[in-house]
DNA sequence: CGGAATCCGCCACGATACTG
DNA sequence: CAGTATCGTGGCGGATTCCG
Protein backbone atom coordinates (compact mmCIF):
# COMPACT_ATOMS: atom_id res chain seq x y z
CA UNK A 1 0.00 0.00 0.00
CA UNK A 2 2.69 2.48 1.01
CA UNK A 3 6.41 2.31 1.66
CA UNK A 4 5.98 1.98 5.39
CA UNK A 5 8.45 4.71 6.18
CA UNK A 6 5.98 7.37 7.18
CA UNK A 7 5.19 7.52 10.85
CA UNK A 8 1.45 7.69 10.25
CA UNK A 9 -1.04 8.01 13.11
CA UNK A 10 1.41 7.09 15.83
CA UNK A 11 0.00 7.41 19.31
CA UNK A 12 2.27 10.18 20.44
CA UNK A 13 -0.07 12.71 21.96
CA UNK A 14 -1.29 13.21 25.51
CA UNK A 15 0.91 12.55 28.54
CA UNK A 16 2.99 15.59 27.78
CA UNK A 17 3.92 15.81 31.45
CA UNK A 18 7.21 13.97 30.92
CA UNK A 19 9.68 13.57 28.08
CA UNK A 20 7.82 13.44 24.79
CA UNK A 21 10.63 11.56 23.08
CA UNK A 22 9.48 8.59 25.12
CA UNK A 23 7.86 5.94 22.90
CA UNK A 24 4.30 5.11 23.53
CA UNK A 25 3.15 2.59 26.12
CA UNK A 26 -0.59 3.12 26.02
CA UNK A 27 -2.76 0.07 26.01
CA UNK A 28 -4.54 0.88 22.78
CA UNK A 29 -1.34 1.60 20.87
CA UNK A 30 -1.00 -0.74 17.94
CA UNK A 31 2.72 -1.16 18.51
CA UNK A 32 1.95 -2.91 21.78
CA UNK A 33 -0.23 -5.47 20.04
CA UNK A 34 2.24 -6.15 17.25
CA UNK A 35 5.02 -6.46 19.78
CA UNK A 36 3.04 -9.13 21.60
CA UNK A 37 2.64 -11.13 18.42
CA UNK A 38 6.19 -10.75 17.25
CA UNK A 39 7.71 -11.43 20.65
CA UNK A 40 5.47 -14.42 21.14
CA UNK A 41 7.01 -17.61 22.44
CA UNK A 42 6.26 -19.67 19.34
CA UNK A 43 6.57 -16.89 16.79
CA UNK A 44 10.17 -16.32 17.83
CA UNK A 45 11.06 -19.95 17.18
CA UNK A 46 9.23 -20.14 13.87
CA UNK A 47 10.82 -16.97 12.53
CA UNK A 48 14.23 -18.04 13.70
CA UNK A 49 13.86 -21.43 12.02
CA UNK A 50 12.73 -20.00 8.69
CA UNK A 51 16.11 -18.45 8.04
CA UNK A 52 16.58 -18.25 4.27
CA UNK A 53 14.79 -21.52 3.64
CA UNK A 54 11.30 -22.87 3.45
CA UNK A 55 10.01 -25.61 5.70
CA UNK A 56 6.98 -27.83 5.60
CA UNK A 57 4.39 -27.90 8.36
CA UNK A 58 5.60 -31.17 9.76
CA UNK A 59 9.23 -30.15 9.56
CA UNK A 60 8.51 -27.12 11.71
CA UNK A 61 6.49 -29.29 14.06
CA UNK A 62 9.37 -31.70 14.49
CA UNK A 63 12.00 -29.02 14.93
CA UNK A 64 10.06 -27.15 17.58
CA UNK A 65 9.93 -29.56 20.45
CA UNK A 66 6.82 -29.32 22.57
CA UNK A 67 4.58 -27.34 20.24
CA UNK A 68 1.10 -28.70 19.60
CA UNK A 69 -0.14 -28.81 16.03
CA UNK A 70 -2.86 -26.43 17.03
CA UNK A 71 -0.45 -23.76 18.27
CA UNK A 72 1.74 -24.19 15.23
CA UNK A 73 -1.26 -23.67 12.98
CA UNK A 74 -2.42 -20.63 14.94
CA UNK A 75 1.06 -19.13 15.03
CA UNK A 76 1.61 -19.63 11.32
CA UNK A 77 -1.79 -18.14 10.50
CA UNK A 78 -1.03 -15.04 12.53
CA UNK A 79 2.39 -14.62 10.96
CA UNK A 80 0.86 -15.10 7.53
CA UNK A 81 -1.81 -12.55 8.29
CA UNK A 82 0.83 -10.08 9.44
CA UNK A 83 2.70 -10.53 6.19
CA UNK A 84 5.74 -12.05 7.88
CA UNK A 85 5.39 -15.58 6.56
CA UNK A 86 4.25 -16.79 3.15
CA UNK A 87 2.20 -19.97 2.91
CA UNK A 88 2.42 -22.01 -0.30
CA UNK A 89 0.04 -24.90 -0.91
CA UNK A 90 1.11 -27.54 -3.45
CA UNK A 91 -2.00 -29.25 -4.84
CA UNK A 92 -0.63 -32.77 -4.66
CA UNK A 93 -1.43 -35.89 -2.73
CA UNK A 94 -0.39 -36.13 -0.04
CA UNK A 95 -0.83 -32.39 0.57
CA UNK A 96 2.33 -30.33 0.84
CA UNK A 97 2.47 -26.86 2.36
CA UNK A 98 5.63 -24.81 2.51
CA UNK A 99 6.32 -21.85 4.78
CA UNK A 100 8.94 -19.20 4.23
CA UNK A 101 9.70 -15.69 5.37
CA UNK A 102 8.47 -12.80 3.26
CA UNK A 103 10.88 -9.91 2.59
CA UNK A 104 9.24 -8.17 5.55
CA UNK A 105 9.78 -11.27 7.65
CA UNK A 106 13.40 -11.41 6.60
CA UNK A 107 14.03 -7.93 8.01
CA UNK A 108 12.47 -9.09 11.27
CA UNK A 109 14.61 -12.20 11.32
CA UNK A 110 17.79 -10.23 11.92
CA UNK A 111 16.30 -8.61 15.00
CA UNK A 112 14.90 -11.87 16.34
CA UNK A 113 18.24 -13.45 15.72
CA UNK A 114 20.06 -10.86 17.76
CA UNK A 115 17.64 -11.50 20.60
CA UNK A 116 18.34 -15.22 20.46
CA UNK A 117 22.06 -14.61 20.21
CA UNK A 118 21.95 -12.33 23.23
CA UNK A 119 20.16 -15.01 25.21
CA UNK A 120 22.62 -17.71 24.21
CA UNK A 121 25.55 -15.45 24.99
CA UNK A 122 24.35 -14.43 28.44
CA UNK A 123 22.58 -17.52 29.68
CA UNK A 124 25.42 -18.27 32.05
CA UNK A 125 25.33 -14.82 33.58
CA UNK A 126 21.60 -15.12 34.03
CA UNK A 127 21.88 -18.54 35.61
CA UNK A 128 24.50 -17.16 37.99
CA UNK A 129 22.34 -14.13 38.80
CA UNK A 130 19.40 -16.41 39.57
CA UNK A 131 21.47 -18.60 41.84
CA UNK A 132 22.82 -15.55 43.67
CA UNK A 133 19.35 -14.06 44.02
CA UNK A 134 17.87 -17.28 45.35
CA UNK A 135 20.69 -17.64 47.85
CA UNK A 136 20.26 -14.06 49.04
CA UNK A 137 16.50 -14.40 49.44
CA UNK A 138 16.92 -17.66 51.27
CA UNK A 139 19.44 -16.08 53.65
CA UNK A 140 17.13 -13.12 54.31
CA UNK A 141 14.31 -15.49 55.04
CA UNK A 142 16.49 -17.32 57.55
CA UNK A 143 17.40 -14.19 59.50
CA UNK A 144 13.83 -12.97 59.34
CA UNK A 145 12.63 -16.22 60.86
CA UNK A 146 15.30 -16.03 63.55
CA UNK A 147 14.38 -12.49 64.53
CA UNK A 148 10.76 -13.45 64.64
CA UNK A 149 11.62 -16.30 66.96
CA UNK A 150 13.63 -13.97 69.20
CA UNK A 151 10.84 -11.43 69.38
CA UNK A 152 8.49 -14.22 70.23
CA UNK A 153 10.72 -15.46 73.01
CA UNK A 154 11.09 -11.95 74.42
CA UNK A 155 7.37 -11.40 74.36
CA UNK A 156 6.83 -14.62 76.31
CA UNK A 157 9.32 -13.49 78.96
CA UNK A 158 7.60 -10.16 79.40
CA UNK A 159 4.25 -11.82 79.72
CA UNK A 160 5.61 -14.26 82.26
CA UNK A 161 7.07 -11.41 84.32
CA UNK A 162 3.77 -9.55 84.35
CA UNK A 163 1.87 -12.50 85.59
CA UNK B 1 31.23 -15.86 38.34
CA UNK B 2 32.67 -15.98 34.84
CA UNK B 3 32.90 -13.64 31.88
CA UNK B 4 29.87 -15.19 30.22
CA UNK B 5 31.58 -15.63 26.86
CA UNK B 6 32.07 -19.36 27.06
CA UNK B 7 29.34 -21.42 25.48
CA UNK B 8 29.09 -23.82 28.39
CA UNK B 9 26.69 -26.78 28.45
CA UNK B 10 24.61 -25.65 25.49
CA UNK B 11 21.96 -28.12 24.46
CA UNK B 12 23.41 -28.93 21.08
CA UNK B 13 23.51 -32.67 20.98
CA UNK B 14 20.96 -35.20 19.70
CA UNK B 15 18.84 -34.58 16.63
CA UNK B 16 21.82 -34.87 14.38
CA UNK B 17 19.53 -35.88 11.52
CA UNK B 18 19.44 -32.35 10.13
CA UNK B 19 21.78 -29.37 10.11
CA UNK B 20 23.64 -29.24 13.38
CA UNK B 21 24.32 -25.53 13.05
CA UNK B 22 20.66 -25.08 13.84
CA UNK B 23 20.20 -23.57 17.29
CA UNK B 24 18.36 -25.59 19.82
CA UNK B 25 14.59 -25.70 20.04
CA UNK B 26 14.11 -28.44 22.58
CA UNK B 27 11.62 -27.88 25.29
CA UNK B 28 14.04 -28.34 28.15
CA UNK B 29 16.63 -25.99 26.69
CA UNK B 30 17.30 -23.12 29.05
CA UNK B 31 17.49 -20.64 26.21
CA UNK B 32 13.82 -21.25 25.51
CA UNK B 33 12.88 -20.35 29.05
CA UNK B 34 15.01 -17.21 29.17
CA UNK B 35 13.64 -16.15 25.81
CA UNK B 36 10.13 -16.41 27.18
CA UNK B 37 10.99 -14.16 30.09
CA UNK B 38 12.93 -11.63 28.09
CA UNK B 39 10.38 -11.47 25.28
CA UNK B 40 7.55 -11.20 27.75
CA UNK B 41 4.88 -8.62 27.11
CA UNK B 42 5.59 -6.55 30.22
CA UNK B 43 9.33 -7.20 30.42
CA UNK B 44 9.80 -5.62 27.02
CA UNK B 45 8.09 -2.43 28.12
CA UNK B 46 9.92 -2.23 31.43
CA UNK B 47 13.32 -2.75 29.86
CA UNK B 48 12.57 -0.27 27.11
CA UNK B 49 11.50 2.35 29.66
CA UNK B 50 14.57 1.97 31.86
CA UNK B 51 16.85 3.40 29.21
CA UNK B 52 19.78 5.03 31.00
CA UNK B 53 17.68 6.23 33.89
CA UNK B 54 16.13 4.91 37.04
CA UNK B 55 12.41 4.99 37.69
CA UNK B 56 10.31 4.51 40.79
CA UNK B 57 7.70 1.81 41.06
CA UNK B 58 4.82 4.22 40.66
CA UNK B 59 6.48 5.99 37.75
CA UNK B 60 6.74 2.72 35.86
CA UNK B 61 3.16 1.91 36.79
CA UNK B 62 1.96 5.21 35.38
CA UNK B 63 4.01 4.98 32.21
CA UNK B 64 2.88 1.48 31.34
CA UNK B 65 -0.80 1.88 30.66
CA UNK B 66 -2.90 -1.10 31.61
CA UNK B 67 -0.45 -2.97 33.85
CA UNK B 68 -1.68 -4.08 37.25
CA UNK B 69 0.54 -3.50 40.24
CA UNK B 70 0.74 -7.23 40.70
CA UNK B 71 2.13 -7.86 37.22
CA UNK B 72 4.55 -4.95 37.58
CA UNK B 73 5.80 -6.40 40.85
CA UNK B 74 6.11 -9.90 39.39
CA UNK B 75 7.84 -8.65 36.27
CA UNK B 76 10.31 -6.53 38.20
CA UNK B 77 11.10 -9.42 40.56
CA UNK B 78 11.85 -11.74 37.65
CA UNK B 79 14.03 -9.17 35.95
CA UNK B 80 15.83 -8.51 39.23
CA UNK B 81 16.34 -12.24 39.73
CA UNK B 82 17.75 -12.56 36.23
CA UNK B 83 20.23 -9.79 36.94
CA UNK B 84 18.72 -7.46 34.34
CA UNK B 85 17.27 -4.88 36.71
CA UNK B 86 18.67 -3.51 39.95
CA UNK B 87 16.30 -2.68 42.79
CA UNK B 88 17.32 0.01 45.26
CA UNK B 89 15.33 0.59 48.44
CA UNK B 90 15.70 3.98 50.13
CA UNK B 91 14.89 3.64 53.84
CA UNK B 92 12.78 6.76 54.12
CA UNK B 93 9.15 7.51 54.76
CA UNK B 94 7.29 7.28 52.58
CA UNK B 95 9.20 4.33 51.10
CA UNK B 96 11.05 4.97 47.86
CA UNK B 97 12.24 2.19 45.55
CA UNK B 98 14.22 2.85 42.39
CA UNK B 99 14.68 0.50 39.47
CA UNK B 100 17.41 0.69 36.87
CA UNK B 101 19.07 -1.54 34.33
CA UNK B 102 22.19 -3.43 35.33
CA UNK B 103 25.12 -3.49 32.87
CA UNK B 104 23.75 -6.82 31.67
CA UNK B 105 20.34 -5.28 31.26
CA UNK B 106 21.83 -2.40 29.30
CA UNK B 107 23.22 -4.80 26.70
CA UNK B 108 19.77 -6.33 26.40
CA UNK B 109 18.19 -2.93 26.02
CA UNK B 110 19.83 -2.37 22.65
CA UNK B 111 18.33 -5.57 21.30
CA UNK B 112 14.90 -4.86 22.74
CA UNK B 113 15.14 -1.40 21.33
CA UNK B 114 15.77 -2.69 17.83
CA UNK B 115 12.74 -4.93 18.15
CA UNK B 116 10.58 -2.00 19.16
CA UNK B 117 12.04 0.15 16.40
CA UNK B 118 11.32 -2.56 13.84
CA UNK B 119 7.72 -2.72 15.01
CA UNK B 120 7.27 1.04 14.86
CA UNK B 121 8.85 1.18 11.45
CA UNK B 122 6.75 -1.57 9.91
CA UNK B 123 3.43 -1.19 11.65
CA UNK B 124 1.89 0.27 8.52
CA UNK B 125 3.01 -2.64 6.38
CA UNK B 126 1.63 -5.05 8.92
CA UNK B 127 -1.68 -3.22 9.12
CA UNK B 128 -1.89 -3.33 5.33
CA UNK B 129 -1.01 -7.03 5.25
CA UNK B 130 -3.72 -7.76 7.79
CA UNK B 131 -6.31 -5.84 5.84
CA UNK B 132 -5.33 -7.64 2.63
CA UNK B 133 -5.41 -11.01 4.36
CA UNK B 134 -8.80 -10.38 5.91
CA UNK B 135 -10.19 -9.24 2.59
CA UNK B 136 -8.85 -12.32 0.85
CA UNK B 137 -10.22 -14.70 3.46
CA UNK B 138 -13.57 -12.96 3.38
CA UNK B 139 -13.70 -13.28 -0.40
CA UNK B 140 -12.83 -16.98 -0.26
CA UNK B 141 -15.52 -17.51 2.30
CA UNK B 142 -18.03 -15.81 -0.02
CA UNK B 143 -17.25 -18.06 -2.98
CA UNK B 144 -17.20 -21.12 -0.75
CA UNK B 145 -20.65 -20.26 0.57
CA UNK B 146 -21.90 -19.70 -2.99
CA UNK B 147 -20.61 -23.02 -4.19
CA UNK B 148 -22.13 -24.75 -1.22
CA UNK B 149 -25.47 -23.14 -2.03
CA UNK B 150 -25.20 -24.30 -5.63
CA UNK B 151 -24.41 -27.85 -4.64
CA UNK B 152 -27.31 -27.75 -2.27
CA UNK B 153 -29.65 -26.55 -5.00
CA UNK B 154 -28.42 -29.24 -7.38
CA UNK B 155 -28.91 -31.93 -4.81
CA UNK B 156 -32.49 -30.81 -4.24
CA UNK B 157 -33.20 -31.00 -7.95
CA UNK B 158 -31.88 -34.51 -8.19
CA UNK B 159 -33.90 -35.60 -5.20
CA UNK B 160 -37.03 -34.01 -6.65
CA UNK B 161 -36.48 -35.82 -9.97
CA UNK B 162 -36.09 -39.14 -8.20
CA UNK B 163 -39.27 -38.79 -6.29
C1' DC C 1 4.40 4.32 48.76
C1' DG C 2 5.53 -0.24 47.59
C1' DG C 3 4.63 -4.06 48.12
C1' DA C 4 2.67 -9.31 49.81
C1' DA C 5 -1.12 -12.43 50.07
C1' DT C 6 -5.44 -14.25 48.70
C1' DC C 7 -9.21 -15.32 45.84
C1' DC C 8 -11.06 -16.32 41.51
C1' DG C 9 -12.64 -15.81 36.57
C1' DC C 10 -11.60 -16.80 32.09
C1' DC C 11 -9.31 -18.04 28.12
C1' DA C 12 -5.06 -19.86 26.06
C1' DC C 13 -3.57 -23.97 25.23
C1' DG C 14 -3.31 -29.09 25.01
C1' DA C 15 -5.59 -33.43 23.88
C1' DT C 16 -8.52 -35.76 20.93
C1' DA C 17 -11.23 -36.85 17.05
C1' DC C 18 -12.56 -36.06 12.44
C1' DT C 19 -11.87 -34.29 7.21
C1' DG C 20 -10.03 -33.40 2.36
C1' DC D 1 -0.06 -34.61 5.37
C1' DA D 2 -2.14 -30.64 6.93
C1' DG D 3 -5.20 -29.06 8.76
C1' DT D 4 -10.42 -27.86 11.34
C1' DA D 5 -13.60 -28.64 15.29
C1' DT D 6 -14.73 -29.46 19.93
C1' DC D 7 -14.15 -29.84 24.70
C1' DG D 8 -11.77 -29.63 29.29
C1' DT D 9 -8.61 -27.46 32.36
C1' DG D 10 -4.38 -25.14 34.35
C1' DG D 11 -2.63 -21.15 35.30
C1' DC D 12 -2.08 -16.31 34.08
C1' DG D 13 -3.38 -12.23 35.53
C1' DG D 14 -6.98 -8.79 37.57
C1' DA D 15 -9.29 -7.21 41.80
C1' DT D 16 -9.14 -6.69 46.47
C1' DT D 17 -7.30 -6.45 51.03
C1' DC D 18 -3.79 -5.82 54.42
C1' DC D 19 0.98 -4.62 56.03
C1' DG D 20 5.71 -2.00 57.07
Short mmCIF file of N, CA and C (backbone and C1' of nucleotides) in Angstrom, two decimals, chain A residues 56 58 73 77 87 99, chain D residues 1-6:
data_model
loop_
_atom_site.label_atom_id
_atom_site.label_comp_id
_atom_site.label_asym_id
_atom_site.label_seq_id
_atom_site.Cartn_x
_atom_site.Cartn_y
_atom_site.Cartn_z
N UNK A 56 8.34 -27.32 5.63
CA UNK A 56 6.98 -27.83 5.60
C UNK A 56 6.40 -27.80 7.01
N UNK A 58 5.11 -30.12 8.88
CA UNK A 58 5.60 -31.17 9.76
C UNK A 58 7.06 -30.98 10.14
N UNK A 73 -0.31 -24.19 13.97
CA UNK A 73 -1.26 -23.67 12.98
C UNK A 73 -1.62 -22.23 13.29
N UNK A 77 -0.71 -18.96 11.06
CA UNK A 77 -1.79 -18.14 10.50
C UNK A 77 -1.59 -16.67 10.85
N UNK A 87 2.68 -18.59 2.89
CA UNK A 87 2.20 -19.97 2.91
C UNK A 87 1.94 -20.42 1.48
N UNK A 99 6.32 -23.17 4.13
CA UNK A 99 6.32 -21.85 4.78
C UNK A 99 7.70 -21.23 4.63
P DC D 1 3.10 -37.85 7.24
"O5'" DC D 1 2.26 -36.85 6.32
"C5'" DC D 1 2.94 -36.30 5.22
"C4'" DC D 1 2.16 -35.10 4.77
"C3'" DC D 1 2.19 -33.92 5.75
"O3'" DC D 1 2.35 -32.73 4.99
"C1'" DC D 1 -0.06 -34.61 5.37
P DA D 2 2.83 -31.37 5.69
"O5'" DA D 2 1.43 -30.64 5.94
"C5'" DA D 2 0.65 -30.25 4.83
"C4'" DA D 2 -0.71 -29.84 5.28
"C3'" DA D 2 -0.72 -28.85 6.46
"O3'" DA D 2 -1.63 -27.80 6.19
"C1'" DA D 2 -2.14 -30.64 6.93
P DG D 3 -1.42 -26.37 6.95
"O5'" DG D 3 -1.88 -26.69 8.46
"C5'" DG D 3 -3.08 -26.14 8.92
"C4'" DG D 3 -4.25 -26.98 8.43
"C3'" DG D 3 -5.56 -26.71 9.15
"O3'" DG D 3 -6.24 -25.66 8.50
"C1'" DG D 3 -5.20 -29.06 8.76
P DT D 4 -7.03 -24.67 9.42
"O5'" DT D 4 -8.40 -25.42 9.79
"C5'" DT D 4 -9.43 -25.60 8.84
"C4'" DT D 4 -10.51 -26.45 9.48
"C3'" DT D 4 -11.25 -25.75 10.63
"O3'" DT D 4 -12.64 -25.91 10.43
"C1'" DT D 4 -10.42 -27.86 11.34
P DA D 5 -13.66 -25.08 11.38
"O5'" DA D 5 -14.06 -26.14 12.49
"C5'" DA D 5 -14.36 -27.49 12.11
"C4'" DA D 5 -14.85 -28.27 13.32
"C3'" DA D 5 -15.44 -27.40 14.43
"O3'" DA D 5 -16.59 -28.05 14.97
"C1'" DA D 5 -13.60 -28.64 15.29
P DT D 6 -17.57 -27.22 15.93
"O5'" DT D 6 -17.37 -27.99 17.31
"C5'" DT D 6 -17.13 -29.40 17.29
"C4'" DT D 6 -16.60 -29.86 18.63
"C3'" DT D 6 -17.05 -29.02 19.84
"O3'" DT D 6 -17.71 -29.86 20.78
"C1'" DT D 6 -14.73 -29.46 19.93
#
